[in-house]
Amino acid sequence: MTGTQFDLGGVIVATTLPFKEDPNAPAGLAVDFDRFAAHCDWLMNNGCRGVGPNGSLGEYSSLTDEERRKVIQVAVETVGDRGLVVAGVHGVGWHQAKHWAELAAEDGAAGVLLLPPTIFRANEGEIIEHYEKVNEVGLPIMAYNNPFDTKVDLTPDLLAKIDGLENVVAIKEFSGDVRRVMEILDKTSLQVIAGADDLLFESLVAGATGWFAGYPNAFPREAVELYRLVMAGKVFEARELYQNMVPVFTWDSKTEFVQAIKLSIDVVGESYGGVTRPPRRPLSEEAAAAVRRDTERALAYTRNR
């Protein structure tokens, strides 16, 4: 399968995961699958192309194996034929990532999102092998470059070396360097997917195909409109919308992005964000106030347009 055969255009939301109190669950918090299904349904009803469960925003590393698999099953059942489910299959080693990719394929995911090996800083040979092994599963792969968390940078030259794998079709680019978009397009056949919400406008203008997004968990309608405006060449209209959304979008690139986005969902009030599992702790009073301020500012703009 080539990138052109698996079109990732549109807004695919890296979904948050709601929890509910349960003294018998890890850290006293059980996954609220009913609310998760309702959230996925709400995103699809607001024009999103699909959902991306079990990413960092979905707190995959804090889930049990049973929870992690059921998240994908619920997403696939909820989305149905309305869009794509791109499942996070991150693992310390390729054997773990391949296992999660095999389960994702069995459970009906359309594709997978794959970081390089997590936890330790892999070398080039280990990175290439990681993608080679998951490539064997047969699902389309969106590689994920997040050098801040993995300490591995999937540079354009390194991406060119995995570009030949038939199922590697795209790269979620989160380096923070918008110049990467054109360089990747020049050196590979991969679709470039905007990964940082606060570089979304610049990335799309530079040639990104789609948006694998965090803040559309709270603002899906505005996110879809922003994407469509840029892709239709209505750059000035898109820029005005983006300028009014980007102050809150910047929380997507901060350490507390999961807590911030969940709080923004609750401030908007159309879906449910809630608490996070350890190791993530609640926001400080100062940070929570700042998130509320930025969310309410964006919300006031959208309601007064």
XYZ file of N, CA and C in Angstrom, residues 68-257:
570
model
N -6.165 -1.447 27.226
C -5.573 -0.912 25.999
C -6.215 -1.542 24.771
N -6.485 -2.827 24.822
C -7.124 -3.458 23.672
C -8.582 -3.028 23.535
N -9.294 -2.952 24.655
C -10.717 -2.608 24.574
C -10.926 -1.190 24.059
N -9.995 -0.286 24.355
C -10.092 1.079 23.820
C -10.209 1.047 22.299
N -9.385 0.229 21.657
C -9.427 0.136 20.192
C -10.750 -0.476 19.746
N -11.185 -1.514 20.407
C -12.440 -2.175 20.034
C -13.620 -1.212 20.129
N -13.663 -0.422 21.184
C -14.758 0.542 21.360
C -14.690 1.624 20.284
N -13.485 2.103 19.985
C -13.338 3.128 18.950
C -13.804 2.603 17.596
N -13.383 1.392 17.244
C -13.760 0.809 15.951
C -15.272 0.622 15.873
N -15.868 0.115 16.939
C -17.321 -0.101 16.940
C -18.072 1.220 16.818
N -17.566 2.253 17.486
C -18.254 3.549 17.493
C -18.118 4.273 16.161
N -16.924 4.303 15.621
C -16.682 5.026 14.367
C -17.336 4.310 13.194
N -17.281 2.978 13.190
C -17.894 2.223 12.100
C -17.315 2.607 10.754
N -18.196 2.796 9.787
C -17.739 3.139 8.435
C -17.724 4.648 8.189
N -17.808 5.435 9.274
C -17.838 6.893 9.119
C -16.456 7.503 8.957
N -15.402 6.757 9.295
C -14.063 7.320 9.225
C -13.018 6.308 9.614
N -11.843 6.812 9.987
C -10.677 5.979 10.260
C -10.399 5.867 11.750
N -9.971 4.690 12.177
C -9.383 4.512 13.506
C -7.914 4.182 13.293
N -7.046 5.083 13.745
C -5.593 4.895 13.634
C -5.076 4.643 15.052
N -4.772 3.390 15.341
C -4.483 2.966 16.704
C -3.023 3.169 17.076
N -2.773 3.744 18.239
C -1.414 3.820 18.757
C -0.934 2.439 19.170
N 0.245 2.047 18.687
C 0.778 0.709 18.979
C 2.204 0.820 19.526
N 2.484 1.865 20.265
C 3.830 2.143 20.735
C 4.312 1.072 21.717
N 5.607 0.783 21.661
C 6.183 -0.198 22.556
C 7.672 0.025 22.741
N 8.192 -0.533 23.826
C 9.630 -0.411 24.094
C 10.440 -1.116 23.022
N 9.966 -2.290 22.603
C 10.642 -3.063 21.570
C 9.690 -3.392 20.433
N 10.254 -3.833 19.301
C 9.403 -4.118 18.143
C 8.452 -5.265 18.423
N 8.863 -6.207 19.290
C 7.995 -7.345 19.584
C 6.709 -6.889 20.266
N 6.800 -5.840 21.103
C 5.607 -5.305 21.753
C 4.762 -4.502 20.775
N 5.412 -3.633 20.011
C 4.680 -2.827 19.038
C 3.999 -3.715 18.001
N 4.677 -4.757 17.561
C 4.085 -5.669 16.571
C 2.887 -6.392 17.164
N 2.983 -6.779 18.421
C 1.854 -7.434 19.100
C 0.627 -6.528 19.104
N 0.818 -5.241 19.473
C -0.314 -4.326 19.499
C -0.846 -4.047 18.101
N 0.032 -4.033 17.108
C -0.424 -3.848 15.731
C -1.233 -5.044 15.254
N -0.817 -6.237 15.623
C -1.576 -7.435 15.250
C -2.962 -7.422 15.874
N -3.054 -7.004 17.132
C -4.367 -6.917 17.784
C -5.211 -5.818 17.138
N -4.583 -4.704 16.787
C -5.313 -3.620 16.129
C -5.885 -4.088 14.796
N -5.100 -4.859 14.049
C -5.583 -5.406 12.785
C -6.753 -6.358 13.028
N -6.607 -7.210 14.030
C -7.666 -8.170 14.353
C -8.950 -7.466 14.771
N -8.796 -6.325 15.446
C -9.962 -5.610 15.969
C -10.522 -4.575 15.009
N -9.946 -4.448 13.811
C -10.560 -3.640 12.768
C -10.038 -2.237 12.595
N -8.898 -1.900 13.191
C -8.330 -0.570 12.975
C -7.920 -0.406 11.519
N -8.006 0.822 11.020
C -7.639 1.092 9.628
C -6.141 1.244 9.451
N -5.449 1.663 10.503
C -4.012 1.878 10.441
C -3.465 2.045 11.839
N -2.145 2.241 11.941
C -1.522 2.391 13.249
C -0.608 3.602 13.271
N -0.455 4.156 14.474
C 0.497 5.225 14.741
C 1.642 4.608 15.530
N 2.887 4.839 15.088
C 4.019 4.119 15.664
C 5.211 5.029 15.945
N 5.481 5.230 17.238
C 6.716 5.867 17.664
C 7.902 4.939 17.428
N 9.116 5.468 17.394
C 10.289 4.600 17.504
C 10.249 3.897 18.863
N 11.170 2.986 19.142
C 11.183 2.338 20.456
C 11.138 3.381 21.576
N 10.282 3.157 22.540
C 10.137 4.103 23.646
C 11.080 3.724 24.791
N 11.136 4.558 25.786
C 11.897 4.391 27.026
C 13.391 4.679 26.842
N 14.053 3.987 25.877
C 15.482 4.226 25.726
C 15.758 4.806 24.344
N 16.918 5.420 24.208
C 17.267 6.091 22.953
C 17.836 5.076 21.965
N 17.040 4.673 21.004
C 17.438 3.653 20.032
C 18.392 4.241 18.996
N 19.248 3.374 18.442
C 20.118 3.819 17.360
C 19.421 3.599 16.014
N 20.060 4.012 14.951
C 19.410 3.980 13.636
C 19.002 2.566 13.234
N 19.877 1.588 13.453
C 19.550 0.217 13.084
C 18.361 -0.312 13.853
N 18.283 0.024 15.126
C 17.155 -0.422 15.952
C 15.855 0.240 15.512
N 15.945 1.488 15.116
C 14.752 2.204 14.652
C 14.236 1.582 13.354
N 15.128 1.348 12.426
C 14.724 0.765 11.148
C 14.118 -0.617 11.358
N 14.740 -1.437 12.205
C 14.198 -2.772 12.483
C 12.809 -2.681 13.115
N 12.611 -1.716 13.993
C 11.319 -1.501 14.656
C 10.206 -1.337 13.620
N 10.470 -0.496 12.636
C 9.463 -0.255 11.596
C 9.353 -1.434 10.623
N 10.457 -2.090 10.372
C 10.405 -3.267 9.495
C 9.518 -4.354 10.078
N 9.637 -4.602 11.354
C 8.880 -5.675 11.984
C 7.393 -5.356 12.041
N 7.044 -4.127 12.368
C 5.622 -3.767 12.408
C 5.056 -3.696 10.994
N 5.884 -3.364 10.026
C 5.469 -3.360 8.624
C 4.926 -4.717 8.190
N 5.452 -5.792 8.807
C 5.038 -7.144 8.447
C 3.570 -7.430 8.775
N 2.979 -6.662 9.674
C 1.578 -6.890 10.069
C 0.630 -6.594 8.917
N 0.981 -5.599 8.099
C 0.172 -5.313 6.918
C -0.729 -4.109 7.011
N -0.860 -3.498 8.194
C -1.668 -2.286 8.314
C -0.848 -1.063 7.908
N -1.493 -0.044 7.328
C -0.780 1.202 7.052
C -0.198 1.792 8.337
N 1.013 2.301 8.249
C 1.719 2.846 9.403
C 1.945 4.339 9.228
N 1.539 5.108 10.236
C 1.923 6.504 10.347
C 3.046 6.546 11.379
N 4.278 6.755 10.927
C 5.383 6.924 11.865
C 5.154 8.215 12.645
N 5.776 8.296 13.808
C 5.532 9.444 14.684
C 6.874 9.971 15.174
N 7.181 11.202 14.789
C 8.426 11.833 15.230
C 8.152 12.756 16.394
N 8.568 12.336 17.590
C 8.436 13.151 18.794
C 9.760 13.097 19.551
N 10.751 13.851 19.077
C 12.085 13.763 19.686
C 12.142 14.246 21.125
N 11.139 14.993 21.572
C 11.130 15.492 22.944
C 10.898 14.352 23.940
N 9.992 13.445 23.597
C 9.666 12.352 24.503
C 10.523 11.115 24.276
N 10.873 10.818 23.032
C 11.598 9.581 22.734
C 13.110 9.772 22.685
N 13.566 11.035 22.586
C 14.990 11.345 22.407
C 15.529 10.797 21.085
N 14.615 10.450 20.185
C 14.970 9.978 18.848
C 14.350 10.941 17.837
N 15.146 11.409 16.918
C 14.650 12.322 15.892
C 14.571 11.580 14.559
N 13.359 11.407 14.069
C 13.169 10.803 12.747
C 13.395 11.889 11.701
N 14.642 12.114 11.380
C 15.009 13.157 10.431
C 14.538 12.782 9.025
N 14.461 13.756 8.127
C 14.097 13.421 6.748
C 14.994 12.350 6.134
N 16.289 12.387 6.421
C 17.195 11.378 5.871
C 16.901 9.990 6.441
N 16.569 9.915 7.727
C 16.218 8.629 8.325
C 14.868 8.140 7.794
N 13.928 9.048 7.637
C 12.623 8.662 7.077
C 12.778 8.104 5.659
N 13.729 8.642 4.918
C 13.960 8.140 3.562
C 14.368 6.672 3.580
N 14.982 6.226 4.674
C 15.431 4.840 4.768
C 14.301 3.876 5.123
N 13.222 4.381 5.730
C 12.076 3.504 6.005
C 10.941 3.739 5.011
N 11.136 4.725 4.135
C 10.115 5.043 3.138
C 9.858 3.869 2.195
N 10.861 3.022 2.016
C 10.694 1.885 1.120
C 9.833 0.771 1.669
N 9.535 0.803 2.959
C 8.646 -0.198 3.543
C 7.226 0.045 3.030
N 6.609 -0.972 2.457
C 5.367 -0.762 1.715
C 4.231 -0.196 2.552
N 4.223 -0.479 3.849
C 3.103 -0.041 4.676
C 3.370 1.230 5.463
N 4.581 1.766 5.382
C 4.854 3.053 6.017
C 4.414 4.145 5.048
N 3.321 4.819 5.386
C 2.684 5.725 4.424
C 2.711 7.191 4.841
N 3.045 7.455 6.114
C 2.930 8.833 6.582
C 3.833 9.046 7.789
N 4.064 10.317 8.097
C 4.825 10.695 9.283
C 4.057 11.789 10.029
N 3.756 11.532 11.290
C 3.234 12.582 12.162
C 4.439 13.372 12.653
N 4.530 14.620 12.251
C 5.718 15.434 12.481
C 5.499 16.372 13.672
N 6.313 16.162 14.718
C 6.170 16.926 15.959
C 7.524 17.462 16.425
N 8.406 17.739 15.482
C 9.728 18.245 15.869
C 9.694 19.710 16.260
N 8.667 20.415 15.827
C 8.595 21.855 16.065
C 9.263 22.678 14.986
N 9.841 22.022 13.991
C 10.534 22.710 12.898
C 9.680 22.591 11.637
N 8.976 23.656 11.283
C 8.063 23.601 10.151
C 8.807 23.404 8.833
N 10.126 23.682 8.820
C 10.907 23.459 7.600
C 10.958 21.977 7.241
N 10.708 21.122 8.209
C 10.748 19.686 7.962
C 9.701 19.248 6.931
N 8.579 19.945 6.897
C 7.484 19.512 6.020
C 7.959 19.410 4.579
N 8.511 20.495 4.050
C 8.940 20.484 2.652
C 10.130 19.563 2.431
N 11.017 19.463 3.421
C 12.184 18.591 3.262
C 11.754 17.126 3.199
N 10.803 16.742 4.035
C 10.298 15.359 4.002
C 9.605 15.084 2.670
N 8.818 16.033 2.204
C 8.128 15.854 0.926
C 9.122 15.749 -0.222
N 10.241 16.435 -0.086
C 11.266 16.398 -1.137
C 12.030 15.079 -1.141
N 12.256 14.508 0.039
C 13.131 13.343 0.151
C 12.395 12.006 0.244
N 11.078 12.037 0.466
C 10.323 10.784 0.620
C 8.999 10.879 -0.132
N 8.290 9.759 -0.155
C 6.938 9.728 -0.732
C 5.873 9.748 0.359
N 6.276 10.031 1.601
C 5.368 9.966 2.742
C 4.417 11.157 2.790
N 3.198 10.917 3.254
C 2.313 12.009 3.617
C 2.827 12.607 4.925
N 2.887 13.926 4.981
C 3.274 14.597 6.222
C 2.002 15.017 6.948
N 1.896 14.602 8.189
C 0.728 14.903 9.004
C 1.144 15.862 10.114
N 0.475 17.006 10.191
C 0.784 17.977 11.236
C 0.528 17.351 12.596
N 1.523 17.423 13.482
C 1.389 16.798 14.785
C 1.310 17.765 15.935
N 1.727 19.014 15.723
C 1.691 20.027 16.768
C 0.585 21.024 16.448
N -0.377 21.133 17.343
C -1.528 21.999 17.075
C -1.109 23.452 16.852
N -0.051 23.894 17.541
C 0.363 25.287 17.412
C 1.342 25.518 16.266
N 1.460 24.522 15.369
C 2.132 24.712 14.081
C 1.244 24.214 12.948
N -0.030 24.068 13.241
C -0.961 23.469 12.292
C -1.067 24.301 11.014
N -1.335 25.587 11.160
C -1.532 26.455 10.000
C -0.279 26.462 9.116
N 0.863 26.655 9.734
C 2.110 26.718 8.987
C 2.397 25.390 8.277
N 2.112 24.280 8.955
C 2.380 22.960 8.379
C 1.490 22.681 7.181
N 0.225 23.038 7.282
C -0.687 22.814 6.164
C -0.317 23.672 4.962
N 0.036 24.917 5.218
C 0.432 25.800 4.122
C 1.685 25.264 3.437
N 2.567 24.639 4.219
C 3.811 24.104 3.665
C 3.624 22.779 2.943
N 2.441 22.167 3.056
C 2.188 20.953 2.291
C 1.767 19.730 3.064
N 1.519 19.860 4.373
C 1.036 18.716 5.139
C -0.323 18.264 4.597
N -0.551 16.957 4.659
C -1.788 16.374 4.127
C -2.939 16.458 5.116
N -2.630 16.198 6.385
C -3.676 16.132 7.397
C -3.170 16.606 8.738
N -4.003 16.386 9.747
C -3.742 16.877 11.098
C -4.101 15.766 12.071
N -3.096 15.266 12.790
C -3.333 14.301 13.869
C -3.290 15.110 15.149
N -4.451 15.381 15.711
C -4.640 16.564 16.508
C -5.031 16.286 17.951
N -4.668 17.247 18.829
C -5.034 17.165 20.233
C -6.213 18.045 20.593
N -6.131 19.337 20.258
C -7.171 20.263 20.713
C -8.527 20.115 20.031
N -8.630 19.456 18.892
C -9.974 19.149 18.393
C -10.791 18.259 19.333
N -10.160 17.673 20.358
C -10.946 17.012 21.403
C -11.927 17.986 22.054
N -11.545 19.259 22.101
C -12.403 20.280 22.697
C -13.105 21.142 21.652
N -12.450 21.347 20.488
C -12.968 22.242 19.447
C -13.004 21.534 18.088
N -13.776 20.477 17.936
C -13.750 19.743 16.661
C -14.304 20.540 15.485
N -15.381 21.289 15.677
C -15.970 22.031 14.557
C -15.001 23.065 14.018
N -14.375 23.802 14.918
C -13.441 24.838 14.503
C -12.206 24.224 13.841
N -11.773 23.069 14.363
C -10.611 22.394 13.774
C -10.890 21.967 12.340
N -12.060 21.382 12.123
C -12.419 20.938 10.779
C -12.552 22.134 9.840
N -13.146 23.205 10.330
C -13.269 24.409 9.504
C -11.896 24.970 9.149
N -11.012 25.016 10.121
C -9.666 25.532 9.878
C -8.955 24.695 8.830
N -9.032 23.399 8.965
C -8.393 22.502 7.992
C -8.970 22.735 6.592
N -10.282 22.782 6.493
C -10.922 22.920 5.184
C -10.612 24.266 4.547
N -10.536 25.323 5.343
C -10.215 26.638 4.793
C -8.826 26.647 4.152
N -7.849 26.094 4.866
C -6.495 26.083 4.311
C -6.444 25.246 3.041
N -7.064 24.077 3.080
C -6.993 23.188 1.924
C -7.748 23.749 0.733
N -8.701 24.654 0.993
C -9.425 25.313 -0.097
C -8.710 26.570 -0.582
N -7.556 26.879 -0.017
C -6.801 28.049 -0.432
C -7.273 29.351 0.184
N -8.172 29.259 1.164
C -8.688 30.465 1.822
C -7.794 30.792 3.016
N -6.575 31.185 2.696
C -5.535 31.301 3.712
C -5.811 32.444 4.682
N -6.301 33.571 4.208
C -6.522 34.703 5.100
C -7.652 34.417 6.083
N -8.718 33.758 5.605
C -9.802 33.373 6.509
C -9.312 32.370 7.533
N -8.500 31.423 7.074
C -7.954 30.415 7.977
C -7.033 31.053 9.010
N -6.244 32.010 8.575
C -5.303 32.642 9.502
C -6.034 33.380 10.610
N -7.126 34.038 10.279
C -7.884 34.745 11.315
C -8.415 33.769 12.356
N -8.974 32.661 11.901
C -9.474 31.650 12.829
C -8.329 31.085 13.671
N -7.225 30.785 13.024
C -6.069 30.198 13.711
C -5.507 31.158 14.760
N -5.421 32.448 14.426
C -4.889 33.423 15.372
C -5.697 33.469 16.660
N -6.979 33.211 16.549
C -7.835 33.247 17.725
C -7.882 31.916 18.476
N -7.410 30.846 17.839
C -7.386 29.541 18.491
C -6.007 29.165 19.009
N -4.957 29.707 18.410
C -3.604 29.228 18.722
C -3.167 29.486 20.166
N -3.665 30.512 20.875
C -3.252 30.624 22.279
C -3.616 29.391 23.110
N -4.768 28.818 22.864
C -5.117 27.588 23.592
C -4.438 26.378 22.962
N -4.248 26.403 21.644
C -3.573 25.284 20.973
C -2.145 25.079 21.506
N -1.505 26.145 21.995
C -0.125 26.010 22.456
C -0.001 25.051 23.638
N -1.087 24.802 24.349
C -1.028 23.850 25.456
C -0.770 22.433 24.958
N -1.022 22.176 23.692
C -0.755 20.849 23.116
C 0.731 20.530 23.107
N 1.574 21.544 23.160
C 3.019 21.333 23.102
C 3.694 21.499 24.457
N 2.911 21.540 25.525
C 3.473 21.684 26.866
C 3.432 20.355 27.618
N 4.230 20.266 28.655
C 4.343 19.017 29.411
C 2.990 18.532 29.918
N 2.151 19.445 30.339
C 0.858 19.088 30.930
C -0.259 19.054 29.885
N 0.085 18.672 28.646
C -0.904 18.763 27.561
C -2.120 17.880 27.792
